[in-house]
Tab-separated table of C-alpha atoms in Angstrom:
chain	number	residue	atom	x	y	z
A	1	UNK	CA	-4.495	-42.029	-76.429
A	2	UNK	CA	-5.778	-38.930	-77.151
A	3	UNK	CA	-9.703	-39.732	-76.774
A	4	UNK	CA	-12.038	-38.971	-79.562
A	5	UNK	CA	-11.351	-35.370	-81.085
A	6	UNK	CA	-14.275	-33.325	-82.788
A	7	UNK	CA	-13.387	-30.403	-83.897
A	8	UNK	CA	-14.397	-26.890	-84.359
A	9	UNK	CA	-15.570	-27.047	-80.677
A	10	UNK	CA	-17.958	-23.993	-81.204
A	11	UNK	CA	-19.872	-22.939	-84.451
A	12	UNK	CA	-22.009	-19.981	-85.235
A	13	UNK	CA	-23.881	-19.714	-88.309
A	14	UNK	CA	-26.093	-18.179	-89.748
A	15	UNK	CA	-29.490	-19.772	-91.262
A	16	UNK	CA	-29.047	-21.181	-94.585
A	17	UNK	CA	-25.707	-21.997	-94.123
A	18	UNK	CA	-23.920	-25.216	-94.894
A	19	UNK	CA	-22.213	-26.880	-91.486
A	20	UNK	CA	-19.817	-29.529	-91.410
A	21	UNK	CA	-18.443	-31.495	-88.059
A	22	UNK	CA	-15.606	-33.597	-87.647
A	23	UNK	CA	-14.557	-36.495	-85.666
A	24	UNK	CA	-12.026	-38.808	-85.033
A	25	UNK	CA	-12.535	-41.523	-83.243
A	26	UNK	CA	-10.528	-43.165	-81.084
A	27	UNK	CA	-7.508	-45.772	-82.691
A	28	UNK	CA	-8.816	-49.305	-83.576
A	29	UNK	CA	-12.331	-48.519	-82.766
A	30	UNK	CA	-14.485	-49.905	-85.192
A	31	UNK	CA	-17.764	-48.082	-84.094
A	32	UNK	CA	-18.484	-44.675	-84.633
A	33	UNK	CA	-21.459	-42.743	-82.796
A	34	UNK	CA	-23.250	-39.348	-83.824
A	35	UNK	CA	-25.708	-37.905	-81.550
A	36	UNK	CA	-27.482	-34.353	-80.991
A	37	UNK	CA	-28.228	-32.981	-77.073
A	38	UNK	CA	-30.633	-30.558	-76.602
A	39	UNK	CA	-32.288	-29.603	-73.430
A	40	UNK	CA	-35.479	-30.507	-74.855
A	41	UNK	CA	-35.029	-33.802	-76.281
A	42	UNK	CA	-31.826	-34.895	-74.526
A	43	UNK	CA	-29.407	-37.350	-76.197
A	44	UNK	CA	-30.563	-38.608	-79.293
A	45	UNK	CA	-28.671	-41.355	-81.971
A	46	UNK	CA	-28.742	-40.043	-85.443
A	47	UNK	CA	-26.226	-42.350	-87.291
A	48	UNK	CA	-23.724	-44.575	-86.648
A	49	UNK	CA	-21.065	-46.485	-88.735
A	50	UNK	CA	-19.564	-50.141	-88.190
A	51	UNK	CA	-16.239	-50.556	-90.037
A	52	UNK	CA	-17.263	-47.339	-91.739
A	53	UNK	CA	-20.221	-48.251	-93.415
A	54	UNK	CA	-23.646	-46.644	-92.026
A	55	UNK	CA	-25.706	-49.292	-90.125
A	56	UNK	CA	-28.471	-47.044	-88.786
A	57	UNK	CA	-29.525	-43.664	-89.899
A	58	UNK	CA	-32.860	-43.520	-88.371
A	59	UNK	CA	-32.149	-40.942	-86.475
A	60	UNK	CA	-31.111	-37.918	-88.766
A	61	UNK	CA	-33.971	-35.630	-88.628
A	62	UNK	CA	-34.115	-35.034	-92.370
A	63	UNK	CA	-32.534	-34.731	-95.665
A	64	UNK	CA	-30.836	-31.592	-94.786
A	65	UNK	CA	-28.317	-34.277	-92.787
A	66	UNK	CA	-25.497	-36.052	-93.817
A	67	UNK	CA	-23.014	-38.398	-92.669
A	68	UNK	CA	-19.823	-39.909	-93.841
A	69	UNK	CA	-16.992	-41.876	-92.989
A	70	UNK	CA	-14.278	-41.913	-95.667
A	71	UNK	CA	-11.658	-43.920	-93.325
A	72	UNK	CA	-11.517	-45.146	-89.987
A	73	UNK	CA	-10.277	-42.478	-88.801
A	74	UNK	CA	-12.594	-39.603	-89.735
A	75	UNK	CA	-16.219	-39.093	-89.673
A	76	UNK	CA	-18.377	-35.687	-91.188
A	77	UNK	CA	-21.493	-35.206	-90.255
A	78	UNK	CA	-23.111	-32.016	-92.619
A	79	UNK	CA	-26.501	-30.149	-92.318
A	80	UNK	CA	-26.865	-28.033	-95.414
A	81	UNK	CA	-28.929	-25.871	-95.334
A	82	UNK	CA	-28.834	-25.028	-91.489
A	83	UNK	CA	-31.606	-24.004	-89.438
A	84	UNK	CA	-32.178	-22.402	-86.023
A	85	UNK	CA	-33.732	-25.822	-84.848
A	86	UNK	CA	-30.261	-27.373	-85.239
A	87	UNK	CA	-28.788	-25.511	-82.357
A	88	UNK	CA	-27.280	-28.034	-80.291
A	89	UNK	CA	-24.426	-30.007	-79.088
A	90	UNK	CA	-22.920	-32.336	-81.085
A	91	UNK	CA	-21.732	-35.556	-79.989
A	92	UNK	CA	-19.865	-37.892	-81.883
A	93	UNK	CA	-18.562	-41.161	-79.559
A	94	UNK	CA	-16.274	-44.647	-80.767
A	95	UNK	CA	-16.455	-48.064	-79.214
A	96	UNK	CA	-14.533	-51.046	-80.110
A	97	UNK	CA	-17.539	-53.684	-79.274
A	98	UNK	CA	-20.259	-51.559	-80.015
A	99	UNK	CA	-21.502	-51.276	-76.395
A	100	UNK	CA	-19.204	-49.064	-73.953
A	101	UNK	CA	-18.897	-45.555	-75.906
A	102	UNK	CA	-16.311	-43.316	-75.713
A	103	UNK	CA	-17.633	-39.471	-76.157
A	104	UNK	CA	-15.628	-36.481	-77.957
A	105	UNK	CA	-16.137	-32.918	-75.938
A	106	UNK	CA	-18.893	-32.213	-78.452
A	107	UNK	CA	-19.072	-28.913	-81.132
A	108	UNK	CA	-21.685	-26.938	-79.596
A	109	UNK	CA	-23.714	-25.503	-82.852
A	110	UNK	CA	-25.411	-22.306	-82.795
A	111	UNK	CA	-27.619	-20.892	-86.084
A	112	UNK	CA	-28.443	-17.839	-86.125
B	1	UNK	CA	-23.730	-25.913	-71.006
B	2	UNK	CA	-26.565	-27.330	-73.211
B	3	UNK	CA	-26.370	-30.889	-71.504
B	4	UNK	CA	-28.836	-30.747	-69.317
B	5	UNK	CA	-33.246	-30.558	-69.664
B	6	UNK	CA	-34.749	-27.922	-68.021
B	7	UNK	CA	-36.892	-30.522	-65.910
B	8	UNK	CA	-34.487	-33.059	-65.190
B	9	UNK	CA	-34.387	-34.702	-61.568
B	10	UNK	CA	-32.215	-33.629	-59.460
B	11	UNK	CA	-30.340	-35.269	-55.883
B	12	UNK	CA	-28.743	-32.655	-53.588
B	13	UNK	CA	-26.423	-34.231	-51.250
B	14	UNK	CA	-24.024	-33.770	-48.751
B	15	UNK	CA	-20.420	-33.392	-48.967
B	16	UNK	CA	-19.348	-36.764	-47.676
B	17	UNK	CA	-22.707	-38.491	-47.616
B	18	UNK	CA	-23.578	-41.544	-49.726
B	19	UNK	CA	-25.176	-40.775	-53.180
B	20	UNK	CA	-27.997	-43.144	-54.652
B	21	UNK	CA	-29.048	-42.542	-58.509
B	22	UNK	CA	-32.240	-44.561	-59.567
B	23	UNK	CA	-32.868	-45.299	-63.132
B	24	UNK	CA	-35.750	-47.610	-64.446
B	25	UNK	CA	-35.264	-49.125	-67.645
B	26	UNK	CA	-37.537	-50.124	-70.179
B	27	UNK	CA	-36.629	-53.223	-72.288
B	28	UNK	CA	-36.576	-56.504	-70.544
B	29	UNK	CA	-34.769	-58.115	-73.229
B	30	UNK	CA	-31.946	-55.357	-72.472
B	31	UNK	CA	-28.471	-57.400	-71.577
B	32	UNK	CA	-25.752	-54.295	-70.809
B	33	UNK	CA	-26.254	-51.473	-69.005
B	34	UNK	CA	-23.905	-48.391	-68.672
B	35	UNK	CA	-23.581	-45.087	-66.145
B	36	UNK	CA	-22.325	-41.979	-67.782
B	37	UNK	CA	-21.558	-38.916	-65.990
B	38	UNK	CA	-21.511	-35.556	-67.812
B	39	UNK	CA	-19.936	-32.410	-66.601
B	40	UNK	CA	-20.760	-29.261	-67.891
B	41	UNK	CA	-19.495	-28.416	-71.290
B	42	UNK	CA	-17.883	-31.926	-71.358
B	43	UNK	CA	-19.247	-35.284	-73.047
B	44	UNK	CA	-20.694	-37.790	-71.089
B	45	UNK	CA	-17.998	-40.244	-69.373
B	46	UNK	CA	-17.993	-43.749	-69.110
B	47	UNK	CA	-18.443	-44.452	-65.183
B	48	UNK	CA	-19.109	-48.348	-65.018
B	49	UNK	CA	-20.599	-50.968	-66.249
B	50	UNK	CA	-22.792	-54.262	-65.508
B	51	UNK	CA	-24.266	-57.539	-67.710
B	52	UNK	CA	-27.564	-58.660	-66.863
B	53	UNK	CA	-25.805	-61.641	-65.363
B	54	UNK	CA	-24.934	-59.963	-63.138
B	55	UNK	CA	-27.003	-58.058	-59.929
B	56	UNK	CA	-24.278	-55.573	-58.463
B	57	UNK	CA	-20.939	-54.371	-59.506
B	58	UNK	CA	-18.570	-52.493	-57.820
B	59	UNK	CA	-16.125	-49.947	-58.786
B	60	UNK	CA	-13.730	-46.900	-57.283
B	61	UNK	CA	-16.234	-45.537	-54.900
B	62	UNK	CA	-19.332	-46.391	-57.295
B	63	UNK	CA	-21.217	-49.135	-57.036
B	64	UNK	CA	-24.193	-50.026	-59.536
B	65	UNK	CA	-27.097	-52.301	-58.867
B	66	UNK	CA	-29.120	-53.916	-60.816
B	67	UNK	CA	-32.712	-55.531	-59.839
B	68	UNK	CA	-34.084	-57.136	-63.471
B	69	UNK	CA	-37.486	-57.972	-62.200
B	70	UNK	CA	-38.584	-54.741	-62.067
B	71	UNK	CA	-36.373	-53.050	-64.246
B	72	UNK	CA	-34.296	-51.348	-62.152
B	73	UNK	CA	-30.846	-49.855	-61.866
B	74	UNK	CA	-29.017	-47.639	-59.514
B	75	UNK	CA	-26.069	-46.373	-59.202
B	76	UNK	CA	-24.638	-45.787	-55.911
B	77	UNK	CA	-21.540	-42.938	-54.948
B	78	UNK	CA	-19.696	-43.388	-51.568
B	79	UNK	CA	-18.509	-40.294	-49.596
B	80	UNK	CA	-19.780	-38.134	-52.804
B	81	UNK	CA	-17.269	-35.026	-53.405
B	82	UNK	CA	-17.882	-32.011	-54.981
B	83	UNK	CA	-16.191	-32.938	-58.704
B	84	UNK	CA	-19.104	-35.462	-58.184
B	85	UNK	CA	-21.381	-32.931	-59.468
B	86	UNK	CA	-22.817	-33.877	-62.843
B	87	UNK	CA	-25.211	-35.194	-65.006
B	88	UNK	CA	-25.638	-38.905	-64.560
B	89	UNK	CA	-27.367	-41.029	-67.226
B	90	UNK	CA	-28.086	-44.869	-67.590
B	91	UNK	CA	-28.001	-46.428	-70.777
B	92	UNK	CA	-29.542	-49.860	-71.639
B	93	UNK	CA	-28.222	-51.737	-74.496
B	94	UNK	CA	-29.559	-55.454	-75.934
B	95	UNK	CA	-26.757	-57.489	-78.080
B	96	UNK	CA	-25.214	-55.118	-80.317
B	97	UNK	CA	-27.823	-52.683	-81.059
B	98	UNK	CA	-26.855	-49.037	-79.979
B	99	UNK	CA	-27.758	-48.155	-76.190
B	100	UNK	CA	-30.714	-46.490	-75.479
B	101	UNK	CA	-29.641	-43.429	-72.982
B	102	UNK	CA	-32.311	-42.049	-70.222
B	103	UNK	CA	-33.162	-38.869	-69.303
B	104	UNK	CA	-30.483	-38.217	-66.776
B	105	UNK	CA	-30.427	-37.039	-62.989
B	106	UNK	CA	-28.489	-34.078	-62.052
B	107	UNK	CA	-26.314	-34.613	-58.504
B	108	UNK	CA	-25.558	-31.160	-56.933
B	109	UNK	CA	-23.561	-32.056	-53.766
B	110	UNK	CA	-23.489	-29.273	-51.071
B	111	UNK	CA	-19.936	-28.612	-49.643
């Protein structure tokens, strides 16, 4: 198995910008992670899915982000507009039970 | 990369010597508990796991223990190596709500 994929890897942007991030999560996973790391705040949960429909969105700091998950194999998470503030890497992880999480390698988000 | 806190704790070690990683967790009711390690540039990676049923578990060269009166896990690396070096975080989870991750502790082993 090729492990979750996220994909671009690296995005710069500038401010004002719309940004969209991709996933894939692992095969026959039926939970799908998206969290933020920054050096300030650390690891933080801003959505996840459950058989593709959203169970928690607490965590997406504001209307500016968006998440979908059209099939079970691909997940978007959008900030439109994009601010400096959302420099940060981008994690988006799949589990099968919910619990142990696999991680992608991340898309490391700069705005400019 | 940007996967680490500019104040995180950090454990220098020892080629060769034993590695001990403390974490203290903070819900009681919490029932699974998980040690990632993160690399630089990389996302974290599952190391091993352990069910509050449970008080020690071991694994390839990792062992992680876990002491539920006073909220306590560690996680334990035998004859540490340098691809040791990482960021290692605990995560606490409680029936199938989403795990809660800590801080982390950074290992820097000395060759």
């Amino acid at each position: 198995d090729a492990g979750v994929i996220q994909s671009p890897r690296h995005e710069v942007t500038e401010m004002g910008q719309e940004v969209t991030l991709r996933c894939k999560p692992i095969s026959g996973h039926d939970y799908l992670f998206w969290y933020r790391q920054t050096m300030m705040r650390g690891l933080e949960l801003l959505i996840y899915f459950n058989n593709n429909v959203p169970i928690d969105d607490s965590g997406m700091p504001e209307d500016r982000f968006s998440a979908k998950m059209p099939n079970a194999s691909f997940s978007t998470l959008k900030i439109q507009p994009s601010e400096p503030r959302d420099s940060a890497v981008y994690f988006c992880a799949s589990s099968w039970t919910g619990r142990e999480q696999y991680f992608g390698p991340g898309t490391r988000l700069t705005v400019t | 990369g940007e996967s680490v806190g500019l104040h995180l704790p950090t454990l220098s070690v020892q080629e060769g010597d034993n590695s001990i990683i403390n974490c203290a967790y903070s819900n009681s009711a919490s029932d699974y508990f998980i040690w990632y390690k993160q690399e630089s540039g990389k996302g974290p990676q599952f190391i091993i796991d352990i069910r509050s049923n449970m008080d020690k578990r071991q694994g390839q060269r990792v062992t992680v223990l876990l002491n539920k009166t006073v909220k306590h896990l560690s996680l334990q690396i035998a004859a540490t190596q340098p691809g040791d070096s990482a960021v290692y975080f605990c995560a606490e989870g409680v029936a199938n709500t989403p795990l809660v991750f800590g801080k982390g502790t950074r290992l820097s082993v000395i060759a």
